[in-house]
Amino acid sequence: MDMTVRAATPLDAAAIRGDFPILAQTDDQERPLAFLDSAASSQKPAAVIEALDDYYRRYNANIHRGVYQLSEMATGRYEQARHLVADFIGATSARECVFVRNTTEAINLVAQTWGRRNIREGDLIVLTVMDHHSNLVPWQLLAEEKDAELAHVRVTPDGRLDLDHLDVLLRREPKLVGFPHISNSLGTLNPAEEITRRAHAAGSVVLIDGAQSVPHLPVDVRALDCDFLAFSGHKMLGPMGAGVLYGKKRLLDAMPPYMGGGSMIRKVELDHSTWADVPAKFEAGTPAVADAIGFGVAVEYLAKLGMDAVREHETKLVGDAMERLSEVPGLTIYGPTDPTQRSGVVSFTLGDIHPHDVAAILDGENVAVRAGHHCTQPLMRALGLVATTRASFYVYNTPDDVDRLVAALHKVNDIFRYQPSGVGHQP
Ligand code: PMP
């Protein structure tokens, strides 16, 4: 993976904001929304919202079966979206991209098809302590069913994967190695190409959780050489309801279907059936046609901005945010200190003030952040934390959002310092 930040045409985030109708709203004090929770789900540009509207107004029809014009148009746009997404991640063929609902479904698909077929009693599956629950629980379910073993790469105190520990685990030749390209809790950018190379040398199949990377930096599956990559459209300006499982074609071809039903079959008898080719084999039933089309439009929007420029914009914002946040009394930032080794996420605690209290006071300032364990309970435990407050940045965030965040955090300190009960945070 390329960890350097190449020079790109800088993003004009202030102008980009104008493309996002939701950001034009102000609160009752006329303050605009400082939306700092894109790691949970991004906002949508007008082009995506209009694509959904256009679909339902002009060519709503089921796909792959109608012989009339509306259905052909819907089918064409759905398949065009697949091509757009495939090009965006550098896939060799659009057939390697299966439309699913989200990252979670993509990973469950791999566990329940590739996993069920290939994991046997006593086999080892290697994941990481940093993984989102959606790359932990599907493998727990499989390991229980198959009596397989799970092991997890440790994290260092500054929130990076311990690659020496990975090497120790790889000596046991795991069947699968799965890890997050970028941590949604800490923002850590993991050396995905290097991990994949080492895992392949040990004979493992590699699954990368790209939920936080594909939206935020250039991702090329051929350069990564991963076997599977899972990501969600809703975190990259697209609608909720459409995500992608990328898989190398020879692996997808060899996998049994996930769900049975219409669209995924070649021929059905009463007691047995044969399967359609990939990706249709994994797309049983009516898919989220409009959402997939909207996903394609989102990808076009991001491609036009340029993913190098997106990466550069976020690295700068996060660098500035980290510098400014470190001046807030009592504030501790988690994860790598070098902004080029992280993505647009800053996770922190403020003294002993509960992260939910911090987030609630920030909300009162029209600054939207996330508080909690961010679906990474094992990671929180490993770092000795219960929860953090997380600010996450994207293409529409500006230095003004950082100012608003910092000012609101000073306000949190003020409120807690002067609590009449005296049980507040001591700066
Ligand atoms: N993995 C990571 C790293 C994530 O950040 C998320 C979403 N927070 C997921 C997986 C799950 O994504 P989804 O809810 O879209 O399935």
Short mmCIF file of C-alpha atoms and ligand atoms in Angstrom, two decimals, residues 39-40 101-105 107 131-135 180 182-185 209-212 231-235 370 374-375 390, ligand 1:
data_model
loop_
_atom_site.label_atom_id
_atom_site.label_comp_id
_atom_site.label_asym_id
_atom_site.label_seq_id
_atom_site.Cartn_x
_atom_site.Cartn_y
_atom_site.Cartn_z
CA ALA A 39 -17.05 7.21 9.83
CA ALA A 40 -20.53 6.06 10.90
CA ARG A 101 -26.20 -4.47 1.49
CA ASN A 102 -23.05 -3.44 3.34
CA THR A 103 -19.65 -4.49 4.68
CA THR A 104 -21.29 -6.70 7.30
CA GLU A 105 -23.19 -8.69 4.69
CA ILE A 107 -18.05 -10.50 5.34
CA ASP A 131 -11.39 -5.40 14.02
CA HIS A 132 -14.94 -4.05 13.92
CA HIS A 133 -17.49 -6.48 15.33
CA SER A 134 -18.58 -7.19 11.77
CA ASN A 135 -15.23 -8.86 11.08
CA PRO A 180 -9.30 -3.68 8.80
CA ILE A 182 -8.27 1.44 8.48
CA SER A 183 -9.49 1.27 12.07
CA ASN A 184 -12.87 2.95 12.46
CA SER A 185 -12.13 3.60 16.15
CA ASP A 209 -12.33 -4.85 5.68
CA GLY A 210 -12.26 -1.73 3.49
CA ALA A 211 -15.24 0.03 5.10
CA GLN A 212 -13.06 2.95 6.21
CA PHE A 231 -16.99 -2.03 1.77
CA SER A 232 -20.23 -0.03 2.17
CA GLY A 233 -21.68 2.59 -0.18
CA HIS A 234 -23.24 4.61 2.64
CA LYS A 235 -19.83 5.55 4.07
CA ARG A 370 -19.89 9.77 17.88
CA HIS A 374 -17.60 2.17 17.97
CA CYS A 375 -18.39 -1.55 17.56
CA ARG A 390 -14.75 10.21 17.92
N1 PMP B 1 -15.93 -2.33 9.35
C1 PMP B 1 -15.56 -1.10 9.68
C2 PMP B 1 -14.10 -0.78 9.81
C3 PMP B 1 -16.54 -0.12 9.88
O1 PMP B 1 -16.18 1.11 10.21
C4 PMP B 1 -17.90 -0.47 9.75
C5 PMP B 1 -18.99 0.56 10.02
N2 PMP B 1 -18.80 1.31 11.18
C6 PMP B 1 -18.22 -1.76 9.38
C7 PMP B 1 -17.22 -2.66 9.20
C8 PMP B 1 -19.64 -2.19 9.20
O2 PMP B 1 -20.19 -1.50 8.14
P1 PMP B 1 -21.75 -1.65 7.81
O3 PMP B 1 -22.48 -1.26 9.06
O4 PMP B 1 -21.97 -0.71 6.68
O5 PMP B 1 -21.96 -3.06 7.45
#
